[in-house]
Each structure stands twice: as C-alpha cells, then as structure tokens.
Amino acid sequence: MSGKIFNKNEDKIALVVKDFVLHEPYGWVPDKFTEAYCLSFAVDQVGMATPSLYVNALHFPKVARGERLSFIGDGHLVYGPKNPGDFMVYSMVFMESRFDVHHISKTIDDLVKDKAREIFLKSALAANPGPEEVEELLNKLTDLVTTALHKHIDDQLIRRTGILTRDFVPPYNLLRAHTHKSALIEFNSAVIQLDQSNMLGKQVSVINL
C-alpha cells in the first residue's frame, strides 16, 4: 500500500485465498494425489445496479494431500480488485473431483447462469436487497451449483460465506487474515488493498445476469 491511507469510498480491495492444504481423511488411505478446485461467487452493492455476479473457478489438476499449496503474487482472487460500495457478499467453496476437471470453467459458467435464473437472482438483486438478503441468495445459488456438481462425483471439502461492509472498522475487514478449517482442508484468506491485479493467476469473471 506504500504508506497510502485507505480511502474507503474510492480505493479498491480484493478478497484473496493465500494458500491451502488438503488433509488425509481419518480411517482410510486415499490416493496421494487428487483433483480439486476452488469456486467462488460475489455480489457487491455497486454491481447490483446492473445486476452482476462475480465468479471465479480455479482448477488444481494434481494436488498432494498434506502439502500446502501457496499462491504467488497477491493470492487467488475471489473478488476484485474493485471498490464494492456499501458492502460485498461472498461465497466460496473448495471441492474435490474424482474425474478430470479441465472443463470446470465452462461447466461452472453454464451452471451458474442456469441456477441464477432458477432462483430469479437478477430480479432479486435489482430490488436492491440488503447484505443479509444477498448472503441468503448466494447461499441458495451455491447450494444449487454444488448439488449439481455432486452428481458428477464432486465432493465439497469446505464452504464459507461472509459480508464485508464499508462502515466496519477497519473498512471491509481490510488487512485481516482468516484461517478456515474442516476435517478435509485448511485454507487462509485475506482482504487486501489492491489497485490492479498482477495478472499472474486466474481473474474474476463478471456474469451480467
């Protein structure tokens, strides 16, 4: 941030995943390597005027259990860089697949559009709901998408949702890191000030509903 004071009304933030590690389940010995991916959705107050949904899906073709995978640069983008306005709501999930998931981006795009229509997400966001209502909508969307993926033998490892608000202290929970754990995975996330992506990883895509 180069000593610059954060302006919550103008400066951009990003929600990023810094690293993760898959644990070996108790009671059985799985394959050393597995296929996994991180799927995320986000909605911000500024984008609801369109309305827009921010999506990212990153595939990990060969992950060794017990070995921590760290992202270069700023981390894997879940949201941003962008100024969210009053708030930003996110939902992110790590999943494991027993099949090759190189097709994941197209599959997710198609699924998200279908399931967003199913819950009338466009009209719901256009009605200018508050952050709690948006979180409920994203939970519904995540439920539908992960349920559809599970039919393809994709297993959910962990799921997290949250709300970041401009008037919180610090704004948007800026510079605070969080560790998320389940029996199957552990990952670290953070909200950072970020004017521009370094373009080293997969970028967040915008779906205009």
PDB file of C-alpha atoms in Angstrom:
ATOM      1  CA  MET A   1       0.000   0.000   0.000  1.00  0.00           C
ATOM      2  CA  SER A   2       3.143   2.251   0.083  1.00  0.00           C
ATOM      3  CA  GLY A   3       2.014   4.140   3.196  1.00  0.00           C
ATOM      4  CA  LYS A   4      -1.116   5.412   1.481  1.00  0.00           C
ATOM      5  CA  ILE A   5      -4.114   5.959   3.748  1.00  0.00           C
ATOM      6  CA  PHE A   6      -7.023   3.808   2.620  1.00  0.00           C
ATOM      7  CA  ASN A   7      -9.996   5.792   1.269  1.00  0.00           C
ATOM      8  CA  LYS A   8     -12.999   3.525   1.812  1.00  0.00           C
ATOM      9  CA  ASN A   9     -15.109   5.469  -0.681  1.00  0.00           C
ATOM     10  CA  GLU A  10     -12.686   5.210  -3.600  1.00  0.00           C
ATOM     11  CA  ASP A  11      -9.874   2.689  -3.110  1.00  0.00           C
ATOM     12  CA  LYS A  12     -10.101  -0.852  -4.391  1.00  0.00           C
ATOM     13  CA  ILE A  13      -9.944  -4.065  -2.378  1.00  0.00           C
ATOM     14  CA  ALA A  14      -9.559  -7.736  -3.181  1.00  0.00           C
ATOM     15  CA  LEU A  15     -10.556 -10.859  -1.286  1.00  0.00           C
ATOM     16  CA  VAL A  16      -7.887 -13.489  -1.874  1.00  0.00           C
ATOM     17  CA  VAL A  17      -7.030 -17.049  -0.899  1.00  0.00           C
ATOM     18  CA  LYS A  18      -3.376 -17.168   0.149  1.00  0.00           C
ATOM     19  CA  ASP A  19      -2.837 -20.934   0.445  1.00  0.00           C
ATOM     20  CA  PHE A  20      -4.473 -24.270   1.259  1.00  0.00           C
ATOM     21  CA  VAL A  21      -3.644 -27.815   2.288  1.00  0.00           C
ATOM     22  CA  LEU A  22      -5.718 -30.982   1.878  1.00  0.00           C
ATOM     23  CA  HIS A  23      -5.791 -33.321   4.854  1.00  0.00           C
ATOM     24  CA  GLU A  24      -5.862 -37.097   4.730  1.00  0.00           C
ATOM     25  CA  PRO A  25      -9.272 -38.351   5.969  1.00  0.00           C
ATOM     26  CA  TYR A  26      -9.249 -40.498   9.077  1.00  0.00           C
ATOM     27  CA  GLY A  27      -9.967 -44.218   8.802  1.00  0.00           C
ATOM     28  CA  TRP A  28      -8.865 -44.840   5.242  1.00  0.00           C
ATOM     29  CA  VAL A  29      -5.898 -44.247   2.959  1.00  0.00           C
ATOM     30  CA  PRO A  30      -6.857 -42.201  -0.138  1.00  0.00           C
ATOM     31  CA  ASP A  31      -4.750 -41.647  -3.232  1.00  0.00           C
ATOM     32  CA  LYS A  32      -1.775 -39.370  -2.604  1.00  0.00           C
ATOM     33  CA  PHE A  33      -2.848 -37.011  -5.397  1.00  0.00           C
ATOM     34  CA  THR A  34      -6.290 -35.715  -6.223  1.00  0.00           C
ATOM     35  CA  GLU A  35      -8.153 -33.261  -8.468  1.00  0.00           C
ATOM     36  CA  ALA A  36      -9.546 -30.193  -6.722  1.00  0.00           C
ATOM     37  CA  TYR A  37     -10.922 -26.737  -7.468  1.00  0.00           C
ATOM     38  CA  CYS A  38     -11.940 -23.536  -5.732  1.00  0.00           C
ATOM     39  CA  LEU A  39     -15.259 -21.999  -6.724  1.00  0.00           C
ATOM     40  CA  SER A  40     -16.399 -18.544  -5.609  1.00  0.00           C
ATOM     41  CA  PHE A  41     -19.283 -16.132  -6.086  1.00  0.00           C
ATOM     42  CA  ALA A  42     -19.534 -12.498  -5.011  1.00  0.00           C
ATOM     43  CA  VAL A  43     -22.005  -9.622  -5.250  1.00  0.00           C
ATOM     44  CA  ASP A  44     -21.313  -6.018  -4.329  1.00  0.00           C
ATOM     45  CA  GLN A  45     -23.590  -3.063  -3.742  1.00  0.00           C
ATOM     46  CA  VAL A  46     -22.258  -1.159  -6.775  1.00  0.00           C
ATOM     47  CA  GLY A  47     -22.775  -4.112  -9.120  1.00  0.00           C
ATOM     48  CA  MET A  48     -26.391  -4.682  -8.110  1.00  0.00           C
ATOM     49  CA  ALA A  49     -27.436  -1.818 -10.370  1.00  0.00           C
ATOM     50  CA  THR A  50     -26.555  -3.917 -13.438  1.00  0.00           C
ATOM     51  CA  PRO A  51     -27.018  -6.532 -11.787  1.00  0.00           C
ATOM     52  CA  SER A  52     -23.768  -8.508 -11.901  1.00  0.00           C
ATOM     53  CA  LEU A  53     -22.294 -11.618 -10.322  1.00  0.00           C
ATOM     54  CA  TYR A  54     -18.536 -12.093  -9.867  1.00  0.00           C
ATOM     55  CA  VAL A  55     -17.354 -15.671 -10.370  1.00  0.00           C
ATOM     56  CA  ASN A  56     -14.042 -17.478 -10.255  1.00  0.00           C
ATOM     57  CA  ALA A  57     -13.280 -21.188 -10.616  1.00  0.00           C
ATOM     58  CA  LEU A  58      -9.705 -22.419 -10.386  1.00  0.00           C
ATOM     59  CA  HIS A  59      -8.693 -25.996 -11.169  1.00  0.00           C
ATOM     60  CA  PHE A  60      -5.853 -27.810  -9.408  1.00  0.00           C
ATOM     61  CA  PRO A  61      -5.020 -30.866 -11.565  1.00  0.00           C
ATOM     62  CA  LYS A  62      -2.687 -32.713  -9.193  1.00  0.00           C
ATOM     63  CA  VAL A  63      -2.766 -31.822  -5.503  1.00  0.00           C
ATOM     64  CA  ALA A  64      -0.743 -33.811  -2.990  1.00  0.00           C
ATOM     65  CA  ARG A  65      -2.503 -34.384   0.310  1.00  0.00           C
ATOM     66  CA  GLY A  66      -0.649 -32.941   3.280  1.00  0.00           C
ATOM     67  CA  GLU A  67       1.392 -30.476   1.221  1.00  0.00           C
ATOM     68  CA  ARG A  68       0.494 -26.782   1.435  1.00  0.00           C
ATOM     69  CA  LEU A  69      -0.090 -25.019  -1.887  1.00  0.00           C
ATOM     70  CA  SER A  70       0.666 -21.287  -1.797  1.00  0.00           C
ATOM     71  CA  PHE A  71      -0.348 -18.790  -4.476  1.00  0.00           C
ATOM     72  CA  ILE A  72       2.234 -16.462  -5.972  1.00  0.00           C
ATOM     73  CA  GLY A  73       1.714 -12.727  -6.022  1.00  0.00           C
ATOM     74  CA  ASP A  74      -1.308 -11.377  -4.189  1.00  0.00           C
ATOM     75  CA  GLY A  75      -3.133 -14.723  -3.963  1.00  0.00           C
ATOM     76  CA  HIS A  76      -6.064 -16.349  -5.746  1.00  0.00           C
ATOM     77  CA  LEU A  77      -8.749 -13.753  -6.418  1.00  0.00           C
ATOM     78  CA  VAL A  78     -12.228 -14.342  -5.020  1.00  0.00           C
ATOM     79  CA  TYR A  79     -13.280 -10.719  -5.552  1.00  0.00           C
ATOM     80  CA  GLY A  80     -11.765  -7.583  -7.015  1.00  0.00           C
ATOM     81  CA  PRO A  81      -9.793  -5.501  -7.352  1.00  0.00           C
ATOM     82  CA  LYS A  82     -12.775  -3.161  -7.032  1.00  0.00           C
ATOM     83  CA  ASN A  83     -14.445  -0.738  -4.660  1.00  0.00           C
ATOM     84  CA  PRO A  84     -17.604  -2.557  -3.550  1.00  0.00           C
ATOM     85  CA  GLY A  85     -19.632   0.423  -2.376  1.00  0.00           C
ATOM     86  CA  ASP A  86     -21.573  -0.130   0.842  1.00  0.00           C
ATOM     87  CA  PHE A  87     -20.883  -3.864   1.021  1.00  0.00           C
ATOM     88  CA  MET A  88     -19.671  -7.038  -0.647  1.00  0.00           C
ATOM     89  CA  VAL A  89     -21.026 -10.543  -0.043  1.00  0.00           C
ATOM     90  CA  TYR A  90     -19.110 -13.681  -0.981  1.00  0.00           C
ATOM     91  CA  SER A  91     -19.482 -17.440  -1.040  1.00  0.00           C
ATOM     92  CA  MET A  92     -16.511 -19.729  -1.661  1.00  0.00           C
ATOM     93  CA  VAL A  93     -16.218 -23.485  -1.709  1.00  0.00           C
ATOM     94  CA  PHE A  94     -13.421 -25.977  -2.253  1.00  0.00           C
ATOM     95  CA  MET A  95     -14.420 -29.199  -3.980  1.00  0.00           C
ATOM     96  CA  GLU A  96     -12.702 -32.450  -4.887  1.00  0.00           C
ATOM     97  CA  SER A  97     -13.377 -34.308  -8.127  1.00  0.00           C
ATOM     98  CA  ARG A  98     -12.727 -37.936  -9.000  1.00  0.00           C
ATOM     99  CA  PHE A  99     -12.610 -37.048 -12.669  1.00  0.00           C
ATOM    100  CA  ASP A 100     -10.560 -34.714 -14.848  1.00  0.00           C
ATOM    101  CA  VAL A 101     -11.986 -31.224 -14.331  1.00  0.00           C
ATOM    102  CA  HIS A 102     -10.235 -29.232 -17.058  1.00  0.00           C
ATOM    103  CA  HIS A 103     -13.747 -28.432 -18.302  1.00  0.00           C
ATOM    104  CA  ILE A 104     -14.605 -26.749 -14.997  1.00  0.00           C
ATOM    105  CA  SER A 105     -14.784 -23.132 -16.241  1.00  0.00           C
ATOM    106  CA  LYS A 106     -17.369 -23.878 -18.950  1.00  0.00           C
ATOM    107  CA  THR A 107     -19.310 -26.188 -16.655  1.00  0.00           C
ATOM    108  CA  ILE A 108     -19.453 -23.559 -13.920  1.00  0.00           C
ATOM    109  CA  ASP A 109     -20.461 -20.742 -16.281  1.00  0.00           C
ATOM    110  CA  ASP A 110     -23.337 -22.798 -17.650  1.00  0.00           C
ATOM    111  CA  LEU A 111     -24.419 -23.996 -14.215  1.00  0.00           C
ATOM    112  CA  VAL A 112     -24.297 -20.551 -12.639  1.00  0.00           C
ATOM    113  CA  LYS A 113     -26.399 -18.978 -15.368  1.00  0.00           C
ATOM    114  CA  ASP A 114     -28.972 -21.778 -15.184  1.00  0.00           C
ATOM    115  CA  LYS A 115     -29.205 -21.767 -11.393  1.00  0.00           C
ATOM    116  CA  ALA A 116     -29.263 -17.964 -11.197  1.00  0.00           C
ATOM    117  CA  ARG A 117     -32.305 -17.974 -13.451  1.00  0.00           C
ATOM    118  CA  GLU A 118     -33.867 -20.704 -11.335  1.00  0.00           C
ATOM    119  CA  ILE A 119     -33.821 -18.502  -8.217  1.00  0.00           C
ATOM    120  CA  PHE A 120     -34.631 -15.275 -10.146  1.00  0.00           C
ATOM    121  CA  LEU A 121     -31.338 -13.769  -8.998  1.00  0.00           C
ATOM    122  CA  LYS A 122     -31.427 -10.891 -11.486  1.00  0.00           C
ATOM    123  CA  SER A 123     -34.760  -9.521 -10.321  1.00  0.00           C
ATOM    124  CA  ALA A 124     -33.896 -10.198  -6.679  1.00  0.00           C
ATOM    125  CA  LEU A 125     -30.706  -8.131  -6.900  1.00  0.00           C
ATOM    126  CA  ALA A 126     -32.415  -5.415  -8.929  1.00  0.00           C
ATOM    127  CA  ALA A 127     -34.781  -4.926  -5.969  1.00  0.00           C
ATOM    128  CA  ASN A 128     -31.783  -3.549  -4.017  1.00  0.00           C
ATOM    129  CA  PRO A 129     -31.710  -6.021  -1.099  1.00  0.00           C
ATOM    130  CA  GLY A 130     -29.530  -5.570   1.963  1.00  0.00           C
ATOM    131  CA  PRO A 131     -26.358  -7.598   2.566  1.00  0.00           C
ATOM    132  CA  GLU A 132     -28.096 -10.265   4.672  1.00  0.00           C
ATOM    133  CA  GLU A 133     -30.632 -10.890   1.920  1.00  0.00           C
ATOM    134  CA  VAL A 134     -27.840 -11.054  -0.669  1.00  0.00           C
ATOM    135  CA  GLU A 135     -25.992 -13.574   1.504  1.00  0.00           C
ATOM    136  CA  GLU A 136     -29.137 -15.731   1.579  1.00  0.00           C
ATOM    137  CA  LEU A 137     -29.371 -15.545  -2.222  1.00  0.00           C
ATOM    138  CA  LEU A 138     -25.728 -16.527  -2.667  1.00  0.00           C
ATOM    139  CA  ASN A 139     -26.223 -19.427  -0.264  1.00  0.00           C
ATOM    140  CA  LYS A 140     -29.120 -20.652  -2.396  1.00  0.00           C
ATOM    141  CA  LEU A 141     -27.059 -20.303  -5.571  1.00  0.00           C
ATOM    142  CA  THR A 142     -24.107 -22.132  -4.016  1.00  0.00           C
ATOM    143  CA  ASP A 143     -26.423 -24.911  -2.796  1.00  0.00           C
ATOM    144  CA  LEU A 144     -27.820 -25.448  -6.275  1.00  0.00           C
ATOM    145  CA  VAL A 145     -24.462 -25.363  -8.056  1.00  0.00           C
ATOM    146  CA  THR A 146     -22.661 -27.661  -5.603  1.00  0.00           C
ATOM    147  CA  THR A 147     -25.593 -30.097  -5.583  1.00  0.00           C
ATOM    148  CA  ALA A 148     -25.405 -30.302  -9.382  1.00  0.00           C
ATOM    149  CA  LEU A 149     -21.633 -30.818  -9.251  1.00  0.00           C
ATOM    150  CA  HIS A 150     -22.005 -33.527  -6.626  1.00  0.00           C
ATOM    151  CA  LYS A 151     -23.987 -35.553  -9.148  1.00  0.00           C
ATOM    152  CA  HIS A 152     -20.727 -35.727 -11.124  1.00  0.00           C
ATOM    153  CA  ILE A 153     -18.979 -37.234  -8.065  1.00  0.00           C
ATOM    154  CA  ASP A 154     -17.605 -33.892  -6.894  1.00  0.00           C
ATOM    155  CA  ASP A 155     -17.339 -33.680  -3.099  1.00  0.00           C
ATOM    156  CA  GLN A 156     -17.493 -30.495  -1.056  1.00  0.00           C
ATOM    157  CA  LEU A 157     -14.460 -30.044   1.213  1.00  0.00           C
ATOM    158  CA  ILE A 158     -15.309 -26.732   2.871  1.00  0.00           C
ATOM    159  CA  ARG A 159     -17.595 -23.768   2.300  1.00  0.00           C
ATOM    160  CA  ARG A 160     -17.525 -20.220   3.668  1.00  0.00           C
ATOM    161  CA  THR A 161     -19.759 -17.186   3.194  1.00  0.00           C
ATOM    162  CA  GLY A 162     -19.394 -13.683   4.540  1.00  0.00           C
ATOM    163  CA  ILE A 163     -20.262 -10.000   4.383  1.00  0.00           C
ATOM    164  CA  LEU A 164     -17.723  -7.171   4.150  1.00  0.00           C
ATOM    165  CA  THR A 165     -19.052  -3.662   4.852  1.00  0.00           C
ATOM    166  CA  ARG A 166     -17.594  -0.218   4.215  1.00  0.00           C
ATOM    167  CA  ASP A 167     -18.553   1.167   7.628  1.00  0.00           C
ATOM    168  CA  PHE A 168     -16.957  -1.676   9.590  1.00  0.00           C
ATOM    169  CA  VAL A 169     -13.720  -0.856  11.436  1.00  0.00           C
ATOM    170  CA  PRO A 170     -11.452  -1.461   9.585  1.00  0.00           C
ATOM    171  CA  PRO A 171     -13.452  -0.982   6.366  1.00  0.00           C
ATOM    172  CA  TYR A 172     -14.242  -4.300   4.657  1.00  0.00           C
ATOM    173  CA  ASN A 173     -12.170  -6.085   7.345  1.00  0.00           C
ATOM    174  CA  LEU A 174      -9.112  -4.801   5.471  1.00  0.00           C
ATOM    175  CA  LEU A 175      -5.723  -6.439   6.172  1.00  0.00           C
ATOM    176  CA  ARG A 176      -7.194  -9.093   8.454  1.00  0.00           C
ATOM    177  CA  ALA A 177      -6.279 -12.677   7.629  1.00  0.00           C
ATOM    178  CA  HIS A 178      -8.549 -15.624   8.393  1.00  0.00           C
ATOM    179  CA  THR A 179      -7.864 -19.347   8.693  1.00  0.00           C
ATOM    180  CA  HIS A 180     -10.682 -21.692   7.688  1.00  0.00           C
ATOM    181  CA  LYS A 181     -10.610 -25.358   8.697  1.00  0.00           C
ATOM    182  CA  SER A 182     -12.529 -28.574   8.202  1.00  0.00           C
ATOM    183  CA  ALA A 183     -11.573 -32.213   8.655  1.00  0.00           C
ATOM    184  CA  LEU A 184     -10.574 -32.318   4.970  1.00  0.00           C
ATOM    185  CA  ILE A 185      -8.919 -28.968   4.239  1.00  0.00           C
ATOM    186  CA  GLU A 186      -7.426 -25.818   5.705  1.00  0.00           C
ATOM    187  CA  PHE A 187      -7.038 -22.519   3.849  1.00  0.00           C
ATOM    188  CA  ASN A 188      -6.093 -18.919   4.581  1.00  0.00           C
ATOM    189  CA  SER A 189      -7.816 -15.859   3.138  1.00  0.00           C
ATOM    190  CA  ALA A 190      -7.329 -12.108   3.471  1.00  0.00           C
ATOM    191  CA  VAL A 191      -8.796  -8.788   2.358  1.00  0.00           C
ATOM    192  CA  ILE A 192      -6.124  -6.550   0.859  1.00  0.00           C
ATOM    193  CA  GLN A 193      -5.943  -3.131  -0.742  1.00  0.00           C
ATOM    194  CA  LEU A 194      -5.234  -3.721  -4.421  1.00  0.00           C
ATOM    195  CA  ASP A 195      -5.368  -1.147  -7.195  1.00  0.00           C
ATOM    196  CA  GLN A 196      -4.605  -3.572 -10.019  1.00  0.00           C
ATOM    197  CA  SER A 197      -4.218  -7.315 -10.385  1.00  0.00           C
ATOM    198  CA  ASN A 198      -0.758  -8.591 -11.267  1.00  0.00           C
ATOM    199  CA  MET A 199      -2.496 -10.942 -13.742  1.00  0.00           C
ATOM    200  CA  LEU A 200      -0.435 -13.910 -12.520  1.00  0.00           C
ATOM    201  CA  GLY A 201      -3.460 -16.065 -11.716  1.00  0.00           C
ATOM    202  CA  LYS A 202      -6.991 -16.693 -12.889  1.00  0.00           C
ATOM    203  CA  GLN A 203      -9.020 -13.491 -12.900  1.00  0.00           C
ATOM    204  CA  VAL A 204     -12.532 -12.939 -11.611  1.00  0.00           C
ATOM    205  CA  SER A 205     -15.135 -13.030 -14.386  1.00  0.00           C
ATOM    206  CA  VAL A 206     -18.283 -10.928 -14.455  1.00  0.00           C
ATOM    207  CA  ILE A 207     -21.605 -12.527 -15.341  1.00  0.00           C
ATOM    208  CA  ASN A 208     -24.217  -9.978 -16.309  1.00  0.00           C
ATOM    209  CA  LEU A 209     -27.469 -11.545 -15.187  1.00  0.00           C
TER     210      LEU A 209
END
